[in-house]
Structure formats: structure tokens, C-alpha cells
CSV table of C-alpha atoms in Angstrom, one decimal:
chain,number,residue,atom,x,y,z
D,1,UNK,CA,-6.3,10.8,3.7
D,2,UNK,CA,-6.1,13.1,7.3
D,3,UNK,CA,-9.6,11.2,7.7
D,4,UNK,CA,-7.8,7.8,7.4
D,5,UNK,CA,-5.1,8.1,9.7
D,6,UNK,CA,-6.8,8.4,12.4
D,7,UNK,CA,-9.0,5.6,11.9
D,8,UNK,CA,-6.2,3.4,11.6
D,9,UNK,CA,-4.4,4.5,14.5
D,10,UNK,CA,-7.2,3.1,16.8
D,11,UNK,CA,-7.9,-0.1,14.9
D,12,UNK,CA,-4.1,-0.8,15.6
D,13,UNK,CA,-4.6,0.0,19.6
D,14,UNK,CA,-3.1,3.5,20.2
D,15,UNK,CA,-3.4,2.9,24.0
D,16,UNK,CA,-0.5,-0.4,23.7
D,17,UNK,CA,1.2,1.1,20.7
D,18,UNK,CA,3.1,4.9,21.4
D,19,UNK,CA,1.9,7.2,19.2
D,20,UNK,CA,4.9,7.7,17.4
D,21,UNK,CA,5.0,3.9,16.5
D,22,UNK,CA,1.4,4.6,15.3
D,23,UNK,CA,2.4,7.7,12.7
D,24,UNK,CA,5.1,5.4,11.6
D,25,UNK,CA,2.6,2.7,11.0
D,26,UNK,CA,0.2,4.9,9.0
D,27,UNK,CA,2.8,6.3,6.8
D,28,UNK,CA,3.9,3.0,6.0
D,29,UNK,CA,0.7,2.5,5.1
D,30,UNK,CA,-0.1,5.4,3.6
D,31,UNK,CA,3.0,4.7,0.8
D,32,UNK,CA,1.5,1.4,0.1
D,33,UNK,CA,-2.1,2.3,-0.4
């Protein structure tokens, strides 16, 4: 899972989205999945 995260943090562009946005996004995803 810690392997994943990060992976999808820069497919959805870390450098235009904050990173707080991003951790956000990936638990979203993360409870999803």
C-alpha cells in the first residue's frame, strides 16, 4: 500500500496539486480500492 501512494501522488501532478490535496486524494483512493 505505502508503495502505492506514492506512485499515485505523481501520476496526479504533485508539482500543480499541494501535497496535502494529494494525501487526501490517495486516501480517498485508498478506501475505495
Amino acid at each position: 500500500m505505502a508503495a502505492t501512494e506514492p506512485i499515485l501522488a505523481a501520476t496526479g501532478s504533485p508539482a500543480a496539486v499541494p501535497p496535502e490535496k494529494s494525501e487526501g486524494a490517495c486516501s480517498s483512493s485508498d478506501r475505495e480500492r
